[in-house]
Amino acid sequence: MRPLAAILALPILEIALFVTIGGAIGLLATLLIIFGTAALGVFLLRRQGVEMQAALQMPRRMDPLALMADGAAVSLAAALLIMPGFFTDTVGLLLLIPPVRRALIRRLGRNVQVRSTAWRGPVRDDAPIDADYHEIEPVRDPLAPPSQPPGSSGWTRH
């Protein structure tokens, strides 16, 4: 019930803030702030995607979860900046501050249970593999024209 109430309360809060702040600073300044933060959010989201891809491809000997959690927080901040409204912009700007972001990750990280498996690489065993094999002769298709050599599908020209 609480998430539903929050979802319904957010537009009411944003409209109230638009009316209050817009009345105090004027229409043009309000529109500049809203479109400016949306442009900042788009820029951050694009940059975050490129940085995350590059960071995850670099060979590191560290746990990538902290990097991914930080990237998710910045992406959330960018998404909040893209949404029109002063409350979402304020929360998005707060998430861009590293200590606030780390505190949020630490708080949410208490509820996360990590399960992982490790790949140990190929097994290096010098023992020979004992196996039997049987040669299989290709079977000629009885419906194939006699001009085709065995193994030719007829779809390519050689």
PDB file of C-alpha atoms in Angstrom:
ATOM      1  CA  MET A   1       0.000   0.000   0.000  1.00  0.00           C
ATOM      2  CA  ARG A   2       2.879   2.385   0.738  1.00  0.00           C
ATOM      3  CA  PRO A   3       4.445   2.185  -2.745  1.00  0.00           C
ATOM      4  CA  LEU A   4       1.049   2.928  -4.298  1.00  0.00           C
ATOM      5  CA  ALA A   5       0.597   5.939  -2.018  1.00  0.00           C
ATOM      6  CA  ALA A   6       4.079   7.202  -2.925  1.00  0.00           C
ATOM      7  CA  ILE A   7       3.385   6.795  -6.638  1.00  0.00           C
ATOM      8  CA  LEU A   8       0.138   8.735  -6.292  1.00  0.00           C
ATOM      9  CA  ALA A   9       1.667  11.421  -4.043  1.00  0.00           C
ATOM     10  CA  LEU A  10       4.647  12.160  -6.315  1.00  0.00           C
ATOM     11  CA  PRO A  11       2.692  13.924  -9.108  1.00  0.00           C
ATOM     12  CA  ILE A  12       0.756  15.968  -6.541  1.00  0.00           C
ATOM     13  CA  LEU A  13       4.005  17.022  -4.873  1.00  0.00           C
ATOM     14  CA  GLU A  14       5.599  17.883  -8.234  1.00  0.00           C
ATOM     15  CA  ILE A  15       2.607  19.992  -9.306  1.00  0.00           C
ATOM     16  CA  ALA A  16       2.612  21.839  -5.975  1.00  0.00           C
ATOM     17  CA  LEU A  17       6.333  22.551  -6.349  1.00  0.00           C
ATOM     18  CA  PHE A  18       5.864  23.696  -9.960  1.00  0.00           C
ATOM     19  CA  VAL A  19       3.184  26.184  -8.871  1.00  0.00           C
ATOM     20  CA  THR A  20       5.108  27.432  -5.843  1.00  0.00           C
ATOM     21  CA  ILE A  21       8.585  27.697  -7.376  1.00  0.00           C
ATOM     22  CA  GLY A  22       7.269  28.773 -10.774  1.00  0.00           C
ATOM     23  CA  GLY A  23       5.340  31.602  -9.117  1.00  0.00           C
ATOM     24  CA  ALA A  24       8.465  32.730  -7.274  1.00  0.00           C
ATOM     25  CA  ILE A  25      11.015  32.621 -10.121  1.00  0.00           C
ATOM     26  CA  GLY A  26       8.817  32.966 -13.191  1.00  0.00           C
ATOM     27  CA  LEU A  27       7.873  30.767 -16.130  1.00  0.00           C
ATOM     28  CA  LEU A  28      11.045  31.189 -18.203  1.00  0.00           C
ATOM     29  CA  ALA A  29      13.387  30.364 -15.314  1.00  0.00           C
ATOM     30  CA  THR A  30      11.236  27.362 -14.375  1.00  0.00           C
ATOM     31  CA  LEU A  31      11.345  25.994 -17.918  1.00  0.00           C
ATOM     32  CA  LEU A  32      15.106  26.600 -18.168  1.00  0.00           C
ATOM     33  CA  ILE A  33      15.699  24.685 -14.945  1.00  0.00           C
ATOM     34  CA  ILE A  34      13.470  21.773 -15.951  1.00  0.00           C
ATOM     35  CA  PHE A  35      14.912  21.447 -19.466  1.00  0.00           C
ATOM     36  CA  GLY A  36      18.461  22.043 -18.200  1.00  0.00           C
ATOM     37  CA  THR A  37      18.263  19.258 -15.632  1.00  0.00           C
ATOM     38  CA  ALA A  38      16.693  16.956 -18.230  1.00  0.00           C
ATOM     39  CA  ALA A  39      19.586  17.657 -20.614  1.00  0.00           C
ATOM     40  CA  LEU A  40      22.042  17.011 -17.760  1.00  0.00           C
ATOM     41  CA  GLY A  41      20.278  13.718 -17.038  1.00  0.00           C
ATOM     42  CA  VAL A  42      20.506  12.600 -20.673  1.00  0.00           C
ATOM     43  CA  PHE A  43      24.193  13.522 -20.766  1.00  0.00           C
ATOM     44  CA  LEU A  44      24.915  11.637 -17.533  1.00  0.00           C
ATOM     45  CA  LEU A  45      22.978   8.572 -18.645  1.00  0.00           C
ATOM     46  CA  ARG A  46      24.851   8.369 -21.942  1.00  0.00           C
ATOM     47  CA  ARG A  47      28.213   8.931 -20.269  1.00  0.00           C
ATOM     48  CA  GLN A  48      27.454   6.412 -17.535  1.00  0.00           C
ATOM     49  CA  GLY A  49      26.640   3.711 -20.079  1.00  0.00           C
ATOM     50  CA  VAL A  50      29.916   4.234 -21.922  1.00  0.00           C
ATOM     51  CA  GLU A  51      31.955   4.393 -18.713  1.00  0.00           C
ATOM     52  CA  MET A  52      30.323   1.273 -17.286  1.00  0.00           C
ATOM     53  CA  GLN A  53      30.987  -0.690 -20.458  1.00  0.00           C
ATOM     54  CA  ALA A  54      34.633   0.398 -20.511  1.00  0.00           C
ATOM     55  CA  ALA A  55      35.126  -0.271 -16.797  1.00  0.00           C
ATOM     56  CA  LEU A  56      33.654  -3.771 -16.938  1.00  0.00           C
ATOM     57  CA  GLN A  57      35.843  -4.716 -19.901  1.00  0.00           C
ATOM     58  CA  MET A  58      39.067  -3.737 -18.139  1.00  0.00           C
ATOM     59  CA  PRO A  59      40.864  -6.653 -16.478  1.00  0.00           C
ATOM     60  CA  ARG A  60      40.737  -6.050 -12.743  1.00  0.00           C
ATOM     61  CA  ARG A  61      41.275  -8.141  -9.692  1.00  0.00           C
ATOM     62  CA  MET A  62      38.430  -6.558  -7.761  1.00  0.00           C
ATOM     63  CA  ASP A  63      34.787  -7.238  -7.135  1.00  0.00           C
ATOM     64  CA  PRO A  64      32.734  -5.498  -9.836  1.00  0.00           C
ATOM     65  CA  LEU A  65      29.657  -5.216  -7.587  1.00  0.00           C
ATOM     66  CA  ALA A  66      30.757  -1.919  -6.017  1.00  0.00           C
ATOM     67  CA  LEU A  67      31.398  -0.472  -9.452  1.00  0.00           C
ATOM     68  CA  MET A  68      28.038  -1.708 -10.711  1.00  0.00           C
ATOM     69  CA  ALA A  69      26.178  -0.372  -7.648  1.00  0.00           C
ATOM     70  CA  ASP A  70      27.790   3.046  -8.088  1.00  0.00           C
ATOM     71  CA  GLY A  71      26.904   3.027 -11.787  1.00  0.00           C
ATOM     72  CA  ALA A  72      23.316   2.042 -10.991  1.00  0.00           C
ATOM     73  CA  ALA A  73      23.037   4.921  -8.511  1.00  0.00           C
ATOM     74  CA  VAL A  74      24.348   7.420 -11.065  1.00  0.00           C
ATOM     75  CA  SER A  75      21.967   5.988 -13.666  1.00  0.00           C
ATOM     76  CA  LEU A  76      19.077   6.373 -11.217  1.00  0.00           C
ATOM     77  CA  ALA A  77      20.152   9.951 -10.577  1.00  0.00           C
ATOM     78  CA  ALA A  78      20.211  10.605 -14.325  1.00  0.00           C
ATOM     79  CA  ALA A  79      16.739   9.092 -14.748  1.00  0.00           C
ATOM     80  CA  LEU A  80      15.415  11.271 -11.929  1.00  0.00           C
ATOM     81  CA  LEU A  81      16.947  14.348 -13.562  1.00  0.00           C
ATOM     82  CA  ILE A  82      15.259  13.486 -16.863  1.00  0.00           C
ATOM     83  CA  MET A  83      11.834  13.295 -15.191  1.00  0.00           C
ATOM     84  CA  PRO A  84      10.251  16.752 -15.053  1.00  0.00           C
ATOM     85  CA  GLY A  85       9.853  18.094 -11.556  1.00  0.00           C
ATOM     86  CA  PHE A  86      11.715  19.864  -8.797  1.00  0.00           C
ATOM     87  CA  PHE A  87      11.500  17.048  -6.237  1.00  0.00           C
ATOM     88  CA  THR A  88      12.886  14.410  -8.590  1.00  0.00           C
ATOM     89  CA  ASP A  89      15.589  16.839  -9.734  1.00  0.00           C
ATOM     90  CA  THR A  90      16.596  17.484  -6.122  1.00  0.00           C
ATOM     91  CA  VAL A  91      16.802  13.767  -5.328  1.00  0.00           C
ATOM     92  CA  GLY A  92      18.740  13.181  -8.574  1.00  0.00           C
ATOM     93  CA  LEU A  93      21.220  15.945  -7.775  1.00  0.00           C
ATOM     94  CA  LEU A  94      21.666  14.565  -4.248  1.00  0.00           C
ATOM     95  CA  LEU A  95      22.487  11.139  -5.699  1.00  0.00           C
ATOM     96  CA  LEU A  96      25.280  12.715  -7.745  1.00  0.00           C
ATOM     97  CA  ILE A  97      27.116  13.644  -4.536  1.00  0.00           C
ATOM     98  CA  PRO A  98      29.522  10.727  -3.858  1.00  0.00           C
ATOM     99  CA  PRO A  99      29.098  10.548  -0.030  1.00  0.00           C
ATOM    100  CA  VAL A 100      25.302  10.491  -0.388  1.00  0.00           C
ATOM    101  CA  ARG A 101      25.568   7.847  -3.094  1.00  0.00           C
ATOM    102  CA  ARG A 102      27.891   5.685  -0.954  1.00  0.00           C
ATOM    103  CA  ALA A 103      25.572   6.015   2.054  1.00  0.00           C
ATOM    104  CA  LEU A 104      22.594   4.900  -0.050  1.00  0.00           C
ATOM    105  CA  ILE A 105      24.546   1.947  -1.476  1.00  0.00           C
ATOM    106  CA  ARG A 106      25.703   0.964   2.014  1.00  0.00           C
ATOM    107  CA  ARG A 107      22.149   1.209   3.373  1.00  0.00           C
ATOM    108  CA  LEU A 108      20.629  -0.812   0.537  1.00  0.00           C
ATOM    109  CA  GLY A 109      23.565  -3.220   0.510  1.00  0.00           C
ATOM    110  CA  ARG A 110      22.593  -4.544   3.924  1.00  0.00           C
ATOM    111  CA  ASN A 111      19.500  -6.113   2.382  1.00  0.00           C
ATOM    112  CA  VAL A 112      21.303  -7.683  -0.577  1.00  0.00           C
ATOM    113  CA  GLN A 113      22.470 -11.260  -0.457  1.00  0.00           C
ATOM    114  CA  VAL A 114      25.192 -12.062  -2.987  1.00  0.00           C
ATOM    115  CA  ARG A 115      25.563 -15.525  -4.414  1.00  0.00           C
ATOM    116  CA  SER A 116      28.399 -16.183  -6.763  1.00  0.00           C
ATOM    117  CA  THR A 117      30.098 -19.004  -8.504  1.00  0.00           C
ATOM    118  CA  ALA A 118      33.687 -19.044  -9.596  1.00  0.00           C
ATOM    119  CA  TRP A 119      35.023 -20.436 -12.834  1.00  0.00           C
ATOM    120  CA  ARG A 120      38.402 -21.968 -12.236  1.00  0.00           C
ATOM    121  CA  GLY A 121      39.403 -22.139 -15.858  1.00  0.00           C
ATOM    122  CA  PRO A 122      40.275 -25.175 -17.918  1.00  0.00           C
ATOM    123  CA  VAL A 123      41.451 -28.254 -16.078  1.00  0.00           C
ATOM    124  CA  ARG A 124      45.125 -28.850 -16.713  1.00  0.00           C
ATOM    125  CA  ASP A 125      45.417 -32.595 -16.587  1.00  0.00           C
ATOM    126  CA  ASP A 126      48.119 -34.335 -18.603  1.00  0.00           C
ATOM    127  CA  ALA A 127      46.392 -37.703 -18.420  1.00  0.00           C
ATOM    128  CA  PRO A 128      45.484 -39.062 -21.857  1.00  0.00           C
ATOM    129  CA  ILE A 129      41.851 -39.361 -22.809  1.00  0.00           C
ATOM    130  CA  ASP A 130      40.938 -42.934 -23.663  1.00  0.00           C
ATOM    131  CA  ALA A 131      38.218 -43.122 -26.321  1.00  0.00           C
ATOM    132  CA  ASP A 132      36.918 -45.318 -29.134  1.00  0.00           C
ATOM    133  CA  TYR A 133      35.878 -43.980 -32.493  1.00  0.00           C
ATOM    134  CA  HIS A 134      34.127 -45.234 -35.581  1.00  0.00           C
ATOM    135  CA  GLU A 135      34.406 -43.731 -39.043  1.00  0.00           C
ATOM    136  CA  ILE A 136      31.077 -42.931 -40.607  1.00  0.00           C
ATOM    137  CA  GLU A 137      30.873 -43.042 -44.350  1.00  0.00           C
ATOM    138  CA  PRO A 138      28.804 -40.289 -45.969  1.00  0.00           C
ATOM    139  CA  VAL A 139      25.499 -41.573 -47.249  1.00  0.00           C
ATOM    140  CA  ARG A 140      24.592 -40.530 -50.774  1.00  0.00           C
ATOM    141  CA  ASP A 141      21.154 -39.000 -51.115  1.00  0.00           C
ATOM    142  CA  PRO A 142      19.215 -41.217 -53.526  1.00  0.00           C
ATOM    143  CA  LEU A 143      17.219 -38.187 -54.747  1.00  0.00           C
ATOM    144  CA  ALA A 144      20.298 -36.096 -55.550  1.00  0.00           C
ATOM    145  CA  PRO A 145      21.203 -35.732 -59.210  1.00  0.00           C
ATOM    146  CA  PRO A 146      24.192 -37.863 -60.209  1.00  0.00           C
ATOM    147  CA  SER A 147      26.210 -34.792 -61.295  1.00  0.00           C
ATOM    148  CA  GLN A 148      26.678 -33.541 -57.724  1.00  0.00           C
ATOM    149  CA  PRO A 149      29.761 -34.739 -55.901  1.00  0.00           C
ATOM    150  CA  PRO A 150      29.147 -36.248 -52.459  1.00  0.00           C
ATOM    151  CA  GLY A 151      28.874 -33.584 -49.773  1.00  0.00           C
ATOM    152  CA  SER A 152      27.738 -30.833 -52.153  1.00  0.00           C
ATOM    153  CA  SER A 153      24.399 -29.263 -51.284  1.00  0.00           C
ATOM    154  CA  GLY A 154      23.811 -27.668 -54.671  1.00  0.00           C
ATOM    155  CA  TRP A 155      23.259 -24.262 -53.099  1.00  0.00           C
ATOM    156  CA  THR A 156      26.709 -22.944 -53.868  1.00  0.00           C
ATOM    157  CA  ARG A 157      28.744 -22.837 -57.038  1.00  0.00           C
ATOM    158  CA  HIS A 158      32.379 -23.783 -56.946  1.00  0.00           C
TER     159      HIS A 158
END
